[in-house]
Coordinates of N, CA and C in Angstrom, one line a residue:
X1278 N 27.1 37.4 46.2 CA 28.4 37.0 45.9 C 28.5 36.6 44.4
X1279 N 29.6 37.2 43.9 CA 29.1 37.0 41.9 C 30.1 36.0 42.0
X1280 N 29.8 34.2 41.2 CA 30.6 33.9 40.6 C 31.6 34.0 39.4
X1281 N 33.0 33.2 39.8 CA 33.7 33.6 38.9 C 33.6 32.0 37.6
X1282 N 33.7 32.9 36.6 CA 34.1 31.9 35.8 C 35.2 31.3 35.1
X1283 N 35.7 30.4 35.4 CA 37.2 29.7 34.6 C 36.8 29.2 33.2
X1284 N 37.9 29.5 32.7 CA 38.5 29.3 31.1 C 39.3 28.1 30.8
X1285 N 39.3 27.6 29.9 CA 39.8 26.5 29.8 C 40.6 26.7 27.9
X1286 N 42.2 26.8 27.9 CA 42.9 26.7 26.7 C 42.7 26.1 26.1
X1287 N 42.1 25.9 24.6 CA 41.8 24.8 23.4 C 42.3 25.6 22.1
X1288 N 43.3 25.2 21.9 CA 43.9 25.6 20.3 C 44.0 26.9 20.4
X1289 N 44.6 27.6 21.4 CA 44.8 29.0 21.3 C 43.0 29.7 21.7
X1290 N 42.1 29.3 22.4 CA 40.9 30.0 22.2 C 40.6 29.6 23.6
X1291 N 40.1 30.1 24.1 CA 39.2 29.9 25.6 C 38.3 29.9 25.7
X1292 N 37.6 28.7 26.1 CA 36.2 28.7 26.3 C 35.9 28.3 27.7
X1293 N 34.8 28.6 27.9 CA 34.2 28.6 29.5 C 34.2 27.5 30.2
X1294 N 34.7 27.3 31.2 CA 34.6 25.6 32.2 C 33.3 25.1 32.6
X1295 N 32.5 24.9 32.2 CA 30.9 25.0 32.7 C 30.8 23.3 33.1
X1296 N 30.1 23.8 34.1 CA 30.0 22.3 35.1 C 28.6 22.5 35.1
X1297 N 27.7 21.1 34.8 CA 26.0 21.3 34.7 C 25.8 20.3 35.9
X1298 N 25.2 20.5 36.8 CA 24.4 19.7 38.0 C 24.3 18.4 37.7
X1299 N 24.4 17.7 38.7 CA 24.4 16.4 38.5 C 22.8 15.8 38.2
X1300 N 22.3 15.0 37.7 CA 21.3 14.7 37.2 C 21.3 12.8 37.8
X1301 N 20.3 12.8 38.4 CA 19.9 11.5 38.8 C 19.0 10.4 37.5
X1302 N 20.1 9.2 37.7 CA 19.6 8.5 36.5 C 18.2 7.8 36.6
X1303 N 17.5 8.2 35.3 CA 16.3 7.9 35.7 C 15.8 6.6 34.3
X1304 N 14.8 6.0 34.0 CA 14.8 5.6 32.8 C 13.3 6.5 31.8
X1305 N 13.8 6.4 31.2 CA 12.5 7.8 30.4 C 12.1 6.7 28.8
X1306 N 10.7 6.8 29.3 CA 10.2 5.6 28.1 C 10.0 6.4 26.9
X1307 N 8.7 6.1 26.1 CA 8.7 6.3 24.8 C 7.9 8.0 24.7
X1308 N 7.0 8.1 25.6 CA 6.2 9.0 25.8 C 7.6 10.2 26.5
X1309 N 8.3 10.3 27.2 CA 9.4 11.5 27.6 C 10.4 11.5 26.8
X1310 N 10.5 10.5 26.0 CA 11.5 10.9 24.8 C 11.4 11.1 23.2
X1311 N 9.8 11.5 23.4 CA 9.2 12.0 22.4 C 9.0 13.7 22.7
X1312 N 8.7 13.5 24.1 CA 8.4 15.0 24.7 C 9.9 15.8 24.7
X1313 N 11.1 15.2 24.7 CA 12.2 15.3 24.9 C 12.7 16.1 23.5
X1314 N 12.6 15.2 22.3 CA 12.7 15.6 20.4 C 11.7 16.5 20.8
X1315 N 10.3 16.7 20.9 CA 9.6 17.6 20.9 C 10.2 19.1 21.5
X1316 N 10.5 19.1 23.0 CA 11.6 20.6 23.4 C 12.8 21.1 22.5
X1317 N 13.6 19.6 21.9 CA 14.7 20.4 21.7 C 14.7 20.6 19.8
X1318 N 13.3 20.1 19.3 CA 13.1 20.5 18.2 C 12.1 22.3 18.3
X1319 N 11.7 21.9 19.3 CA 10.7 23.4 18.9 C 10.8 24.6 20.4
X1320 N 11.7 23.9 21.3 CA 11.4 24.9 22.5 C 12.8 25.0 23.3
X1321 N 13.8 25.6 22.3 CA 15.0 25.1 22.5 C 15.6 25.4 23.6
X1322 N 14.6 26.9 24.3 CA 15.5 27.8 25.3 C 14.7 27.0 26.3
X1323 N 13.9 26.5 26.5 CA 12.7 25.3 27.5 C 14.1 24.4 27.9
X1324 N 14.0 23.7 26.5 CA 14.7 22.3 26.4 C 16.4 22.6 27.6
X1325 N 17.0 23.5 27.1 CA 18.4 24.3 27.7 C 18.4 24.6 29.1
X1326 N 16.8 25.3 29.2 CA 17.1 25.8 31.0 C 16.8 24.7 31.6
X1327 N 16.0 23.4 31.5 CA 16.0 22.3 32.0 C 17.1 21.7 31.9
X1328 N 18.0 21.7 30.9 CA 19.3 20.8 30.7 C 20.1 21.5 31.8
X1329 N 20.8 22.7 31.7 CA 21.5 23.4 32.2 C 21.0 23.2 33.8
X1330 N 19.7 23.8 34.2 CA 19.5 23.5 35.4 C 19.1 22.1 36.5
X1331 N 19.5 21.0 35.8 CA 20.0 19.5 36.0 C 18.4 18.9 36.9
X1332 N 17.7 19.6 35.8 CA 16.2 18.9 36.2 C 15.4 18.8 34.9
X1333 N 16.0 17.9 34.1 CA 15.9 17.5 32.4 C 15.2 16.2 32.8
X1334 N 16.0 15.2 33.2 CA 15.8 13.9 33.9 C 14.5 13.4 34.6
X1335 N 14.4 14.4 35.6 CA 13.3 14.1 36.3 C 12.0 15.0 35.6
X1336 N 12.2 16.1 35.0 CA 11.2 16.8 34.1 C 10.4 15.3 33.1
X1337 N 11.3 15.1 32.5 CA 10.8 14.1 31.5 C 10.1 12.7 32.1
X1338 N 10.7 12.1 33.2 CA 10.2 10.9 33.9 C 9.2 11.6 34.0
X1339 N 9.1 12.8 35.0 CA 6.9 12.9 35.5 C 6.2 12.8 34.1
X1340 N 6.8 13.4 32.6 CA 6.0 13.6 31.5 C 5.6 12.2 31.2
X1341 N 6.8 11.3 31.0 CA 6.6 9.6 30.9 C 5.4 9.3 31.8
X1342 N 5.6 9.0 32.9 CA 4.9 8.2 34.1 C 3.2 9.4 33.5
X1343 N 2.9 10.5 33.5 CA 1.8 10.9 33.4 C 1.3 10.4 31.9
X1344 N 1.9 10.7 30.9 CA 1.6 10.0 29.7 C 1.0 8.2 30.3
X1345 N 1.8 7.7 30.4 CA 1.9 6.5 30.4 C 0.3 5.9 31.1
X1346 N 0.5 6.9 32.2 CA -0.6 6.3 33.3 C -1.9 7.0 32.1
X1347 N -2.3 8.2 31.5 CA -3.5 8.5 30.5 C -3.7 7.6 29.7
X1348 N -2.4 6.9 28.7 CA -3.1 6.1 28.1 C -3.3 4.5 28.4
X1349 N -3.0 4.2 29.8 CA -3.2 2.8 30.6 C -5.1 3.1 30.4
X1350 N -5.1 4.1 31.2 CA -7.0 5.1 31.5 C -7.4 4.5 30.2
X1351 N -7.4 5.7 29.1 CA -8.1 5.4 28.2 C -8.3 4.1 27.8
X1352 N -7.0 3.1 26.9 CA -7.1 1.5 26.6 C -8.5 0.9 27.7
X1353 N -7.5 1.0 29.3 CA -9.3 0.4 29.7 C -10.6 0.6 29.9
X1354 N -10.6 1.6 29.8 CA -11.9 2.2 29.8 C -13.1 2.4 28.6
X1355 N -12.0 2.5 27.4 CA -12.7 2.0 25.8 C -12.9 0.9 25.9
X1356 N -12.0 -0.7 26.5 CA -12.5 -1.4 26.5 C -14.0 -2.2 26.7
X1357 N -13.6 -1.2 27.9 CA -15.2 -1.5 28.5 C -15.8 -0.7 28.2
X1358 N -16.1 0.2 27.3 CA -17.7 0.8 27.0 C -17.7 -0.1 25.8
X1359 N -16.9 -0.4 25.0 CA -17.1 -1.1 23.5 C -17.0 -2.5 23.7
X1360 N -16.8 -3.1 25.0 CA -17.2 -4.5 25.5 C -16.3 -5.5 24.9
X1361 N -14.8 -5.0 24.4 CA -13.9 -6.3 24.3 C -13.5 -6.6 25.3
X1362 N -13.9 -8.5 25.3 CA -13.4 -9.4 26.2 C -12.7 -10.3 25.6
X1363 N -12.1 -10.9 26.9 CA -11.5 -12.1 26.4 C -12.4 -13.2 25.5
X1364 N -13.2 -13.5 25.7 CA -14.7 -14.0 25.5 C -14.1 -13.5 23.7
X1365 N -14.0 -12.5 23.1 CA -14.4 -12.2 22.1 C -13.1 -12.1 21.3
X1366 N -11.9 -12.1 22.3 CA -10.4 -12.5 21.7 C -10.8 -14.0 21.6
X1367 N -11.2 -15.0 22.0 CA -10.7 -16.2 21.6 C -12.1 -16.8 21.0
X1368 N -13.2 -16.0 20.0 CA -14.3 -16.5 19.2 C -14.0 -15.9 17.9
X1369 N -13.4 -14.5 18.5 CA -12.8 -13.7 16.8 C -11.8 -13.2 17.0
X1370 N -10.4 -13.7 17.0 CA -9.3 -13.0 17.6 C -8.9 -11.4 16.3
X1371 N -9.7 -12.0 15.3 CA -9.5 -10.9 14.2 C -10.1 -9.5 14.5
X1372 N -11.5 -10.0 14.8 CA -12.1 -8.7 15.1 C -11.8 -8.4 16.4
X1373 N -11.2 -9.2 17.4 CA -10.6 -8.4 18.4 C -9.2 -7.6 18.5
X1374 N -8.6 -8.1 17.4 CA -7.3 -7.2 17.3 C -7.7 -6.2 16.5
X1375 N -8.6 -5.8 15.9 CA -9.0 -5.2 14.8 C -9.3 -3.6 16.3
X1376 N -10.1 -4.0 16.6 CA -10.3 -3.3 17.7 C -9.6 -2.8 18.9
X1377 N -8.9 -3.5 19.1 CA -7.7 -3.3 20.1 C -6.5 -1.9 19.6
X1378 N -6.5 -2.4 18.0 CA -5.7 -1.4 17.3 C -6.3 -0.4 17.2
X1379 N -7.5 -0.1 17.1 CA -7.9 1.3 17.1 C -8.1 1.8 18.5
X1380 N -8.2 1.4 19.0 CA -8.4 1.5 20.7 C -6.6 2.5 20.6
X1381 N -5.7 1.5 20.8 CA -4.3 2.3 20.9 C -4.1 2.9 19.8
X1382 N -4.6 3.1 18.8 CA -4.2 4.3 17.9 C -4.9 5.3 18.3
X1383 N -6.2 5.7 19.0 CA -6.8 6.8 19.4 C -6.0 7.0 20.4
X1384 N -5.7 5.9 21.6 CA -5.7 6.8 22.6 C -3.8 7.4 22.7
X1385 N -3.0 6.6 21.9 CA -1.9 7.4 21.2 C -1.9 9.0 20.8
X1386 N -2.8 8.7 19.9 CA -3.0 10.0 19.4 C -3.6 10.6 20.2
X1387 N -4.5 10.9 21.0 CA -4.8 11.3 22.4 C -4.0 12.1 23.2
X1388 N -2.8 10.7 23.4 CA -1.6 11.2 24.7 C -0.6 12.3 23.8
X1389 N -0.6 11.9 22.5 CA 0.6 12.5 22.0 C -0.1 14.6 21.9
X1390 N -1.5 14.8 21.6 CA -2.0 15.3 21.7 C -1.8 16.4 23.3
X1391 N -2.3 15.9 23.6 CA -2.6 16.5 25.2 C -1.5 16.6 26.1
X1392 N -0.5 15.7 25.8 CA 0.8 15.9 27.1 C 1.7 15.8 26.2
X1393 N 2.6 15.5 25.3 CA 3.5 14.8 24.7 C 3.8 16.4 23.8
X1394 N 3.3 16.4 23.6 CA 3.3 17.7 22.2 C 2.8 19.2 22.7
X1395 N 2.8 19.3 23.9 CA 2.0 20.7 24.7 C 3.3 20.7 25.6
X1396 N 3.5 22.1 25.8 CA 4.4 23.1 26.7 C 3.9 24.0 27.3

């Protein structure tokens, strides 16, 4: 059965009535809405068939929540091979922020690496 498509009058010109699926509201953190600029800067026809086919929304939450949950992994698990404790936040809070910050700058650059910036 071939759909038809309706037209809609604007200043003498007709353009197409396009109705895009409804899309369930979702919240999409820092990591799916980097992945998000990332599609529609470099993967535009990606970015479109997800838009158009009203699974943009929940595409990007799984990319969030899997991002999210990698670099939860990493942060603790550097912890613990490089042995910052609390113990060593409140004897050298310097050298434990010192370390804390490279801990989330690798594992940033990690996630941004491996999920964030891959299609």
């Amino acid at each position: 059965m071939k759909k038809r498509i309706t037209y809609i009058e604007h200043d003498k010109y007709l353009y197409p009535d396009l109705i895009f699926p409804e899309q369930e509201e979702a919240v999409i953190g820092r990591w799916g809405q980097k992945h998000r600029r990332f599609l529609r800067r470099t993967k535009k026809l990606t970015y479109y068939r997800l838009l158009t086919s009203g699974k943009l929304t929940e595409y990007l939450a799984e990319v969030d929540d899997q991002a999210q949950e990698l670099f939860d992994t990493i942060v603790n698990q550097t912890k613990e091979v490089w042995e910052i404790t609390e113990d060593l936040k409140a004897e050298e809070p310097v050298e434990w922020m010192r370390q804390m910050n490279a801990i989330v700058n690798m594992a940033e650059e990690f996630v941004l690496q491996e999920i964030v910036y891959v299609w």
